mmCIF file of C-alpha atoms in Angstrom:
data_model
loop_
_atom_site.group_PDB
_atom_site.id
_atom_site.type_symbol
_atom_site.label_atom_id
_atom_site.label_comp_id
_atom_site.label_asym_id
_atom_site.label_seq_id
_atom_site.Cartn_x
_atom_site.Cartn_y
_atom_site.Cartn_z
ATOM 1 C CA UNK A 289 -1.555 15.296 19.061
ATOM 2 C CA UNK A 290 1.753 13.483 18.896
ATOM 3 C CA UNK A 291 3.992 12.899 21.923
ATOM 4 C CA UNK A 292 6.569 15.352 20.531
ATOM 5 C CA UNK A 293 3.964 18.115 20.248
ATOM 6 C CA UNK A 294 2.662 17.389 23.745
ATOM 7 C CA UNK A 295 6.219 17.490 25.077
ATOM 8 C CA UNK A 296 6.895 20.866 23.482
ATOM 9 C CA UNK A 297 3.681 22.298 24.962
ATOM 10 C CA UNK A 298 4.615 20.947 28.389
ATOM 11 C CA UNK A 299 8.124 22.400 28.173
ATOM 12 C CA UNK A 300 6.794 25.779 27.058
ATOM 13 C CA UNK A 301 4.600 26.020 30.134
ATOM 14 C CA UNK A 302 6.965 24.461 32.653
ATOM 15 C CA UNK A 303 10.129 26.241 31.506
ATOM 16 C CA UNK A 304 9.345 29.732 32.861
ATOM 17 C CA UNK A 305 8.169 28.294 36.148
ATOM 18 C CA UNK A 306 11.272 26.187 36.718
ATOM 19 C CA UNK A 307 14.148 28.144 35.181
ATOM 20 C CA UNK A 308 13.069 31.801 35.662
ATOM 21 C CA UNK A 309 13.747 33.250 39.157
ATOM 22 C CA UNK A 310 10.639 35.356 39.087
ATOM 23 C CA UNK A 311 8.421 32.411 38.424
ATOM 24 C CA UNK A 312 10.187 29.976 40.714
ATOM 25 C CA UNK A 313 9.236 29.498 44.385
ATOM 26 C CA UNK A 314 12.250 28.458 46.461
ATOM 27 C CA UNK A 315 10.425 26.674 49.215
ATOM 28 C CA UNK A 316 8.350 24.270 47.147
ATOM 29 C CA UNK A 317 11.343 23.482 44.934
ATOM 30 C CA UNK A 318 13.482 22.814 48.004
ATOM 31 C CA UNK A 319 10.720 20.712 49.388
ATOM 32 C CA UNK A 320 10.572 18.909 46.104
ATOM 33 C CA UNK A 321 14.274 18.111 46.307
ATOM 34 C CA UNK A 322 13.691 16.693 49.778
ATOM 35 C CA UNK A 323 10.654 14.787 48.671
ATOM 36 C CA UNK A 324 8.282 17.017 50.681
ATOM 37 C CA UNK A 325 4.582 17.407 50.136
ATOM 38 C CA UNK A 326 4.931 21.017 48.918
ATOM 39 C CA UNK A 327 7.032 20.008 45.914
ATOM 40 C CA UNK A 328 4.624 17.263 44.988
ATOM 41 C CA UNK A 329 1.777 19.769 45.131
ATOM 42 C CA UNK A 330 3.602 22.171 42.784
ATOM 43 C CA UNK A 331 4.386 19.403 40.295
ATOM 44 C CA UNK A 332 0.807 18.135 40.328
ATOM 45 C CA UNK A 333 -0.520 21.653 39.781
ATOM 46 C CA UNK A 334 1.961 22.352 36.958
ATOM 47 C CA UNK A 335 1.309 19.045 35.228
ATOM 48 C CA UNK A 336 -2.448 19.371 35.513
ATOM 49 C CA UNK A 337 -2.339 22.940 34.142
ATOM 50 C CA UNK A 338 -0.104 21.951 31.217
ATOM 51 C CA UNK A 339 -2.177 18.873 30.445
ATOM 52 C CA UNK A 340 -5.352 20.939 30.458
ATOM 53 C CA UNK A 341 -3.871 23.560 28.121
ATOM 54 C CA UNK A 342 -2.494 20.870 25.825
ATOM 55 C CA UNK A 343 -5.913 19.246 25.702
ATOM 56 C CA UNK A 344 -7.491 22.594 24.813
ATOM 57 C CA UNK A 345 -5.018 23.068 21.936
ATOM 58 C CA UNK A 346 -5.710 19.553 20.688
ATOM 59 C CA UNK A 347 -9.456 20.152 20.774
ATOM 60 C CA UNK A 348 -9.007 23.431 18.892
ATOM 61 C CA UNK A 349 -6.884 21.730 16.230
ATOM 62 C CA UNK A 350 -9.448 18.938 15.883
ATOM 63 C CA UNK A 351 -12.208 21.510 15.433
ATOM 64 C CA UNK A 352 -10.136 23.240 12.734
ATOM 65 C CA UNK A 353 -9.592 19.986 10.857
ATOM 66 C CA UNK A 354 -13.251 19.074 11.206
ATOM 67 C CA UNK A 355 -14.282 22.477 9.861
ATOM 68 C CA UNK A 356 -11.963 22.101 6.863
ATOM 69 C CA UNK A 357 -13.242 18.607 6.149
ATOM 70 C CA UNK A 358 -16.849 19.761 6.500
ATOM 71 C CA UNK A 359 -16.189 22.611 4.066
ATOM 72 C CA UNK A 360 -14.671 20.185 1.567
ATOM 73 C CA UNK A 361 -17.665 17.826 1.903
ATOM 74 C CA UNK A 362 -20.056 20.722 1.417
ATOM 75 C CA UNK A 363 -18.189 21.729 -1.725
ATOM 76 C CA UNK A 364 -18.413 18.159 -3.035
ATOM 77 C CA UNK A 365 -22.141 18.035 -2.333
ATOM 78 C CA UNK A 366 -22.671 21.353 -4.111
ATOM 79 C CA UNK A 367 -20.682 20.182 -7.128
ATOM 80 C CA UNK A 368 -22.665 16.945 -7.214
ATOM 81 C CA UNK A 369 -25.933 18.910 -7.287
ATOM 82 C CA UNK A 370 -24.709 20.951 -10.228
ATOM 83 C CA UNK A 371 -23.552 17.816 -12.082
ATOM 84 C CA UNK A 372 -25.407 14.656 -12.983
ATOM 85 C CA UNK A 373 -24.887 13.144 -9.538
ATOM 86 C CA UNK A 374 -23.315 10.000 -10.983
ATOM 87 C CA UNK A 375 -19.674 10.877 -11.505
ATOM 88 C CA UNK A 376 -17.749 11.204 -8.202
ATOM 89 C CA UNK A 377 -16.477 14.699 -7.555
ATOM 90 C CA UNK A 378 -13.254 15.198 -5.633
ATOM 91 C CA UNK A 379 -12.641 18.432 -3.789
ATOM 92 C CA UNK A 380 -9.630 19.495 -1.746
ATOM 93 C CA UNK A 381 -9.063 22.475 0.508
ATOM 94 C CA UNK A 382 -5.350 22.240 -0.413
ATOM 95 C CA UNK A 383 -6.130 24.142 -3.590
ATOM 96 C CA UNK A 384 -5.312 21.250 -5.937
ATOM 97 C CA UNK A 385 -7.667 21.076 -8.897
ATOM 98 C CA UNK A 386 -7.673 18.017 -11.189
ATOM 99 C CA UNK A 387 -6.611 19.085 -14.665
ATOM 100 C CA UNK A 388 -9.058 18.836 -17.556
ATOM 101 C CA UNK A 389 -7.869 18.864 -21.144
ATOM 102 C CA UNK A 390 -9.795 19.070 -24.399
ATOM 103 C CA UNK A 391 -9.286 16.521 -27.164
ATOM 104 C CA UNK A 392 -9.066 17.363 -30.875
ATOM 105 C CA UNK A 393 -12.840 17.467 -31.269
ATOM 106 C CA UNK A 394 -13.219 19.802 -28.293
ATOM 107 C CA UNK A 395 -14.576 17.194 -25.905
ATOM 108 C CA UNK A 396 -12.978 16.568 -22.534
ATOM 109 C CA UNK A 397 -9.932 14.290 -22.701
ATOM 110 C CA UNK A 398 -11.017 10.983 -21.224
ATOM 111 C CA UNK A 399 -7.670 9.451 -20.236
ATOM 112 C CA UNK A 400 -5.821 10.257 -17.031
ATOM 113 C CA UNK A 401 -3.097 7.657 -17.648
ATOM 114 C CA UNK A 402 -1.627 9.649 -20.549
ATOM 115 C CA UNK A 403 -2.020 13.099 -22.068
ATOM 116 C CA UNK A 404 -2.613 14.194 -25.686
ATOM 117 C CA UNK A 405 1.018 15.246 -26.162
ATOM 118 C CA UNK A 406 2.169 11.783 -25.056
ATOM 119 C CA UNK A 407 0.372 10.122 -27.983
ATOM 120 C CA UNK A 408 2.264 9.413 -31.191
ATOM 121 C CA UNK A 409 2.201 7.726 -34.577
ATOM 122 C CA UNK A 410 4.485 4.677 -34.368
ATOM 123 C CA UNK A 411 7.134 3.987 -36.975
ATOM 124 C CA UNK A 412 6.059 0.659 -38.453
ATOM 125 C CA UNK A 413 8.756 0.739 -41.140
ATOM 126 C CA UNK A 414 11.388 -0.528 -38.702
ATOM 127 C CA UNK A 415 13.251 -3.733 -39.623
ATOM 128 C CA UNK A 416 11.562 -6.550 -37.715
ATOM 129 C CA UNK A 417 14.083 -9.214 -38.717
ATOM 130 C CA UNK A 418 17.136 -7.618 -37.152
ATOM 131 C CA UNK A 419 18.837 -9.977 -34.711
ATOM 132 C CA UNK A 420 21.874 -9.680 -32.464
ATOM 133 C CA UNK A 421 23.986 -12.759 -33.046
ATOM 134 C CA UNK A 422 25.370 -13.975 -29.687
ATOM 135 C CA UNK A 423 29.138 -14.433 -29.994
ATOM 136 C CA UNK A 424 30.661 -13.844 -26.568
ATOM 137 C CA UNK A 425 29.821 -15.997 -23.556
ATOM 138 C CA UNK A 426 27.697 -13.370 -21.811
ATOM 139 C CA UNK A 427 25.532 -12.891 -24.901
ATOM 140 C CA UNK A 428 25.067 -16.632 -25.271
ATOM 141 C CA UNK A 429 23.963 -16.948 -21.643
ATOM 142 C CA UNK A 430 21.465 -14.107 -22.135
ATOM 143 C CA UNK A 431 20.153 -15.612 -25.375
ATOM 144 C CA UNK A 432 19.633 -19.130 -24.044
ATOM 145 C CA UNK A 433 18.139 -17.813 -20.806
ATOM 146 C CA UNK A 434 15.408 -16.109 -22.818
ATOM 147 C CA UNK A 435 14.930 -19.138 -25.054
ATOM 148 C CA UNK A 436 14.463 -21.371 -22.015
ATOM 149 C CA UNK A 437 11.978 -18.948 -20.475
ATOM 150 C CA UNK A 438 9.866 -19.240 -23.598
ATOM 151 C CA UNK A 439 9.300 -22.989 -23.172
ATOM 152 C CA UNK A 440 6.858 -22.843 -20.198
ATOM 153 C CA UNK A 441 5.093 -19.875 -21.807
ATOM 154 C CA UNK A 442 4.453 -21.850 -24.994
ATOM 155 C CA UNK A 443 3.200 -24.819 -22.990
ATOM 156 C CA UNK A 444 0.830 -22.780 -20.811
ATOM 157 C CA UNK A 445 -0.628 -20.309 -23.346
ATOM 158 C CA UNK A 446 -0.167 -22.277 -26.579
ATOM 159 C CA UNK A 447 -1.841 -20.073 -29.242
ATOM 160 C CA UNK A 448 -3.955 -17.908 -26.910
ATOM 161 C CA UNK A 449 -2.057 -14.825 -27.971
ATOM 162 C CA UNK A 450 -4.251 -12.308 -26.194
ATOM 163 C CA UNK A 451 -3.419 -13.825 -22.805
ATOM 164 C CA UNK A 452 0.186 -14.378 -23.890
ATOM 165 C CA UNK A 453 0.468 -10.681 -24.763
ATOM 166 C CA UNK A 454 -0.947 -9.730 -21.377
ATOM 167 C CA UNK A 455 1.641 -11.892 -19.607
ATOM 168 C CA UNK A 456 4.431 -10.631 -21.846
ATOM 169 C CA UNK A 457 3.651 -6.969 -21.167
ATOM 170 C CA UNK A 458 3.515 -7.402 -17.380
ATOM 171 C CA UNK A 459 7.104 -8.680 -17.608
ATOM 172 C CA UNK A 460 8.309 -6.338 -20.373
ATOM 173 C CA UNK A 461 7.303 -3.253 -18.366
ATOM 174 C CA UNK A 462 9.631 -4.207 -15.481
ATOM 175 C CA UNK A 463 13.177 -3.743 -16.948
ATOM 176 C CA UNK A 464 12.733 -0.110 -17.975
ATOM 177 C CA UNK A 465 11.426 0.848 -14.550
ATOM 178 C CA UNK A 466 14.160 -1.064 -12.694
ATOM 179 C CA UNK A 467 16.939 0.275 -14.916
ATOM 180 C CA UNK A 468 15.604 3.830 -14.747
ATOM 181 C CA UNK A 469 15.288 3.636 -10.956
ATOM 182 C CA UNK A 470 18.850 2.346 -10.488
ATOM 183 C CA UNK A 471 20.271 4.990 -12.840
ATOM 184 C CA UNK A 472 18.261 7.626 -10.988
ATOM 185 C CA UNK A 473 19.701 6.560 -7.632
ATOM 186 C CA UNK A 474 23.211 6.409 -9.083
ATOM 187 C CA UNK A 475 22.791 9.933 -10.452
ATOM 188 C CA UNK A 476 21.767 11.136 -6.983
ATOM 189 C CA UNK A 477 24.679 9.388 -5.278
ATOM 190 C CA UNK A 478 27.295 10.641 -7.719
ATOM 191 C CA UNK A 479 25.796 14.117 -8.291
ATOM 192 C CA UNK A 480 26.007 13.382 -11.997
ATOM 193 C CA UNK A 481 23.750 13.505 -15.064
ATOM 194 C CA UNK A 482 22.520 10.362 -16.831
ATOM 195 C CA UNK A 483 22.774 11.349 -20.476
ATOM 196 C CA UNK A 484 18.992 11.111 -20.779
ATOM 197 C CA UNK A 485 18.949 7.367 -20.121
ATOM 198 C CA UNK A 486 16.727 7.637 -17.044
ATOM 199 C CA UNK A 487 13.984 9.207 -19.110
ATOM 200 C CA UNK A 488 14.533 6.829 -22.028
ATOM 201 C CA UNK A 489 14.136 3.743 -19.832
ATOM 202 C CA UNK A 490 11.114 5.150 -18.015
ATOM 203 C CA UNK A 491 9.549 5.973 -21.392
ATOM 204 C CA UNK A 492 10.059 2.341 -22.347
ATOM 205 C CA UNK A 493 8.392 1.143 -19.134
ATOM 206 C CA UNK A 494 5.430 3.472 -19.666
ATOM 207 C CA UNK A 495 5.038 2.370 -23.280
ATOM 208 C CA UNK A 496 5.026 -1.294 -22.241
ATOM 209 C CA UNK A 497 2.453 -0.524 -19.560
ATOM 210 C CA UNK A 498 0.196 1.037 -22.187
ATOM 211 C CA UNK A 499 0.492 -2.199 -24.152
ATOM 212 C CA UNK A 500 -0.838 -4.002 -21.089
ATOM 213 C CA UNK A 501 -3.711 -1.523 -20.614
ATOM 214 C CA UNK A 502 -4.686 -2.177 -24.223
ATOM 215 C CA UNK A 503 -4.603 -5.963 -24.080
ATOM 216 C CA UNK A 504 -6.496 -6.025 -20.789
ATOM 217 C CA UNK A 505 -9.513 -4.891 -22.840
ATOM 218 C CA UNK A 506 -8.910 -7.694 -25.332
ATOM 219 C CA UNK A 507 -7.818 -10.699 -23.258
ATOM 220 C CA UNK A 508 -10.105 -10.540 -20.192
ATOM 221 C CA UNK A 509 -7.705 -12.715 -18.120
ATOM 222 C CA UNK A 510 -9.057 -15.364 -15.782
ATOM 223 C CA UNK A 511 -8.238 -15.509 -12.080
ATOM 224 C CA UNK A 512 -5.500 -18.133 -12.426
ATOM 225 C CA UNK A 513 -3.850 -16.120 -15.202
ATOM 226 C CA UNK A 514 -3.817 -13.085 -12.926
ATOM 227 C CA UNK A 515 -2.268 -15.231 -10.187
ATOM 228 C CA UNK A 516 0.381 -16.402 -12.621
ATOM 229 C CA UNK A 517 1.155 -12.782 -13.487
ATOM 230 C CA UNK A 518 1.738 -11.978 -9.809
ATOM 231 C CA UNK A 519 4.105 -14.918 -9.386
ATOM 232 C CA UNK A 520 6.064 -14.322 -12.589
ATOM 233 C CA UNK A 521 6.374 -10.593 -12.053
ATOM 234 C CA UNK A 522 7.546 -11.059 -8.459
ATOM 235 C CA UNK A 523 10.280 -13.486 -9.490
ATOM 236 C CA UNK A 524 11.351 -11.533 -12.569
ATOM 237 C CA UNK A 525 11.450 -8.180 -10.770
ATOM 238 C CA UNK A 526 13.862 -9.391 -8.112
ATOM 239 C CA UNK A 527 15.958 -11.414 -10.558
ATOM 240 C CA UNK A 528 16.315 -8.493 -12.968
ATOM 241 C CA UNK A 529 17.093 -6.075 -10.128
ATOM 242 C CA UNK A 530 19.982 -8.254 -8.952
ATOM 243 C CA UNK A 531 21.097 -8.899 -12.528
ATOM 244 C CA UNK A 532 21.239 -5.181 -13.304
ATOM 245 C CA UNK A 533 23.263 -4.516 -10.158
ATOM 246 C CA UNK A 534 25.765 -7.227 -11.132
ATOM 247 C CA UNK A 535 26.001 -6.576 -14.888
ATOM 248 C CA UNK A 536 23.990 -3.890 -16.704
ATOM 249 C CA UNK A 537 25.298 -5.066 -20.082
ATOM 250 C CA UNK A 538 23.926 -8.561 -19.407
ATOM 251 C CA UNK A 539 20.610 -7.142 -18.180
ATOM 252 C CA UNK A 540 20.113 -4.977 -21.278
ATOM 253 C CA UNK A 541 21.094 -7.876 -23.537
ATOM 254 C CA UNK A 542 18.469 -10.075 -21.888
ATOM 255 C CA UNK A 543 15.831 -7.417 -22.571
ATOM 256 C CA UNK A 544 16.995 -7.135 -26.170
ATOM 257 C CA UNK A 545 16.421 -10.852 -26.672
ATOM 258 C CA UNK A 546 13.099 -10.691 -24.808
ATOM 259 C CA UNK A 547 11.956 -8.049 -27.277
ATOM 260 C CA UNK A 548 13.021 -10.270 -30.175
ATOM 261 C CA UNK A 549 10.815 -13.013 -28.776
ATOM 262 C CA UNK A 550 7.991 -10.493 -28.389
ATOM 263 C CA UNK A 551 8.283 -9.599 -32.073
ATOM 264 C CA UNK A 552 7.999 -13.277 -32.944
ATOM 265 C CA UNK A 553 4.930 -13.726 -30.710
ATOM 266 C CA UNK A 554 3.135 -10.730 -32.200
ATOM 267 C CA UNK A 555 3.967 -11.931 -35.707
ATOM 268 C CA UNK A 556 2.284 -15.242 -34.916
ATOM 269 C CA UNK A 557 -0.627 -13.301 -33.424
ATOM 270 C CA UNK A 558 -1.009 -11.436 -36.717
ATOM 271 C CA UNK A 559 -0.969 -14.682 -38.708
ATOM 272 C CA UNK A 560 -3.892 -16.040 -36.690
ATOM 273 C CA UNK A 561 -5.774 -12.768 -37.093
ATOM 274 C CA UNK A 562 -5.277 -12.781 -40.842
ATOM 275 C CA UNK A 563 -6.259 -16.459 -41.070
ATOM 276 C CA UNK A 564 -9.485 -15.808 -39.167
ATOM 277 C CA UNK A 565 -8.523 -18.042 -36.227
ATOM 278 C CA UNK A 566 -8.845 -15.027 -33.926
ATOM 279 C CA UNK A 567 -11.658 -12.528 -34.372
ATOM 280 C CA UNK A 568 -10.396 -9.166 -35.618
ATOM 281 C CA UNK A 569 -12.457 -7.086 -33.201
ATOM 282 C CA UNK A 570 -12.494 -3.260 -33.167
ATOM 283 C CA UNK A 571 -9.497 -1.688 -31.479
ATOM 284 C CA UNK A 572 -9.962 -0.570 -27.860
ATOM 285 C CA UNK A 573 -10.595 3.154 -27.473
ATOM 286 C CA UNK A 574 -7.451 3.593 -25.397
ATOM 287 C CA UNK A 575 -5.347 2.179 -28.245
ATOM 288 C CA UNK A 576 -6.971 4.450 -30.835
ATOM 289 C CA UNK A 577 -6.139 7.553 -28.803
ATOM 290 C CA UNK A 578 -2.675 6.462 -27.640
ATOM 291 C CA UNK A 579 -1.323 5.499 -31.079
ATOM 292 C CA UNK A 580 -3.474 8.021 -33.007
ATOM 293 C CA UNK A 581 -5.113 5.220 -34.956
ATOM 294 C CA UNK A 582 -8.104 5.819 -37.238
ATOM 295 C CA UNK A 583 -11.516 5.550 -35.622
ATOM 296 C CA UNK A 584 -12.262 2.298 -37.470
ATOM 297 C CA UNK A 585 -8.986 0.608 -36.432
ATOM 298 C CA UNK A 586 -9.071 -3.068 -35.543
ATOM 299 C CA UNK A 587 -7.144 -5.430 -33.306
ATOM 300 C CA UNK A 588 -4.834 -6.198 -36.240
ATOM 301 C CA UNK A 589 -3.806 -2.533 -36.416
ATOM 302 C CA UNK A 590 -3.084 -2.565 -32.684
ATOM 303 C CA UNK A 591 -0.874 -5.648 -32.913
ATOM 304 C CA UNK A 592 1.081 -4.063 -35.792
ATOM 305 C CA UNK A 593 1.896 -0.895 -33.830
ATOM 306 C CA UNK A 594 2.679 -2.826 -30.637
ATOM 307 C CA UNK A 595 5.082 -5.046 -32.570
ATOM 308 C CA UNK A 596 6.804 -1.944 -33.942
ATOM 309 C CA UNK A 597 7.201 -0.601 -30.399
ATOM 310 C CA UNK A 598 8.813 -3.865 -29.331
ATOM 311 C CA UNK A 599 11.259 -3.637 -32.244
ATOM 312 C CA UNK A 600 12.313 -0.166 -31.123
ATOM 313 C CA UNK A 601 12.803 -1.375 -27.545
ATOM 314 C CA UNK A 602 14.883 -4.249 -28.931
ATOM 315 C CA UNK A 603 17.222 -1.782 -30.632
ATOM 316 C CA UNK A 604 17.508 0.510 -27.600
ATOM 317 C CA UNK A 605 18.431 -2.297 -25.194
ATOM 318 C CA UNK A 606 20.924 -3.947 -27.551
ATOM 319 C CA UNK A 607 22.433 -0.490 -28.075
ATOM 320 C CA UNK A 608 22.692 0.050 -24.307
ATOM 321 C CA UNK A 609 24.383 -3.327 -23.903
ATOM 322 C CA UNK A 610 26.833 -2.503 -26.700
ATOM 323 C CA UNK A 611 27.807 0.699 -24.894
ATOM 324 C CA UNK A 612 28.691 -1.279 -21.777
ATOM 325 C CA UNK A 613 30.574 -3.893 -23.821
ATOM 326 C CA UNK A 614 32.779 -1.094 -25.155
ATOM 327 C CA UNK A 615 33.765 -0.176 -21.598
ATOM 328 C CA UNK A 616 31.674 3.002 -21.466
ATOM 329 C CA UNK A 617 28.859 4.196 -19.225
ATOM 330 C CA UNK A 618 25.419 4.995 -20.590
ATOM 331 C CA UNK A 619 25.727 8.663 -19.649
ATOM 332 C CA UNK A 620 28.656 9.043 -22.087
ATOM 333 C CA UNK A 621 26.324 8.382 -25.032
ATOM 334 C CA UNK A 622 23.128 10.436 -25.483
ATOM 335 C CA UNK A 623 20.012 8.352 -25.002
ATOM 336 C CA UNK A 624 17.623 7.826 -27.951
ATOM 337 C CA UNK A 625 14.750 9.725 -26.354
ATOM 338 C CA UNK A 626 11.419 9.275 -28.118
ATOM 339 C CA UNK A 627 12.843 6.546 -30.329
ATOM 340 C CA UNK A 628 9.710 4.390 -30.076
#
């Protein structure tokens, strides 16, 4: 029991004795004011009574929690007996039941990270060569910042494109989440709508995260590559957060150029796959379900759809930067929801 709860119990029992005339005894209270033994006796008796009752309530509450927990454990054990005993069963006396969805063939949907209605067929007809020519100073700074960031990546990963893709996606999934979070907080502060841009940016972050989940099955990163991811993501997260606070148009332009570099990297990845330098293994199951690929899809098919996603994110972020360059706020222009 917390100190606040114990205090309320103590006050509930002491209040009538101290403040009500019928419950109060003048002599002991007077003796208490004088520091007499009678007052001390009353206080000791009151405190001991209240402490005892508080302890009883705490014991009763503990027994109630223990009973609820025991009931939940019994339910889990019963469910485990009915099942195969291998898959962990979670039960809750709060009444929350994990949702189960059927897939197209009637089997239980196996993914908890996305739902069937969140899958889609990507638009691979998008123009991959489109490029925003940097003309003003801010665009040039954003462009050359991204170009410089590519140098250490090329040196470290060289042509190991599976690991490069893993690193790229851990960074690419950050801007959408940061931008969506800051727009969300601004909407709360200003009591204003966002024009759909919060959802659009969070959709981008989720899509990039699914890229990472896919390439984790392909790349199998080593421990030092995982450590590098932690370091790079920590630096980039804080840098992008500050950059977005200072200049959203610069931040979105940086992401636009990052996506252009991603398109280039995936194009090189495809060239090595087609040349046989990288084995064209079967596509991971998560990729087949997420992009609605055919059952016999390969890694090449995955790279093609991922590259198309990056091209769509390129367009969205350059578009967002253009809105800011025109002196407008994102909320004044409807967001391209579902554009990827």
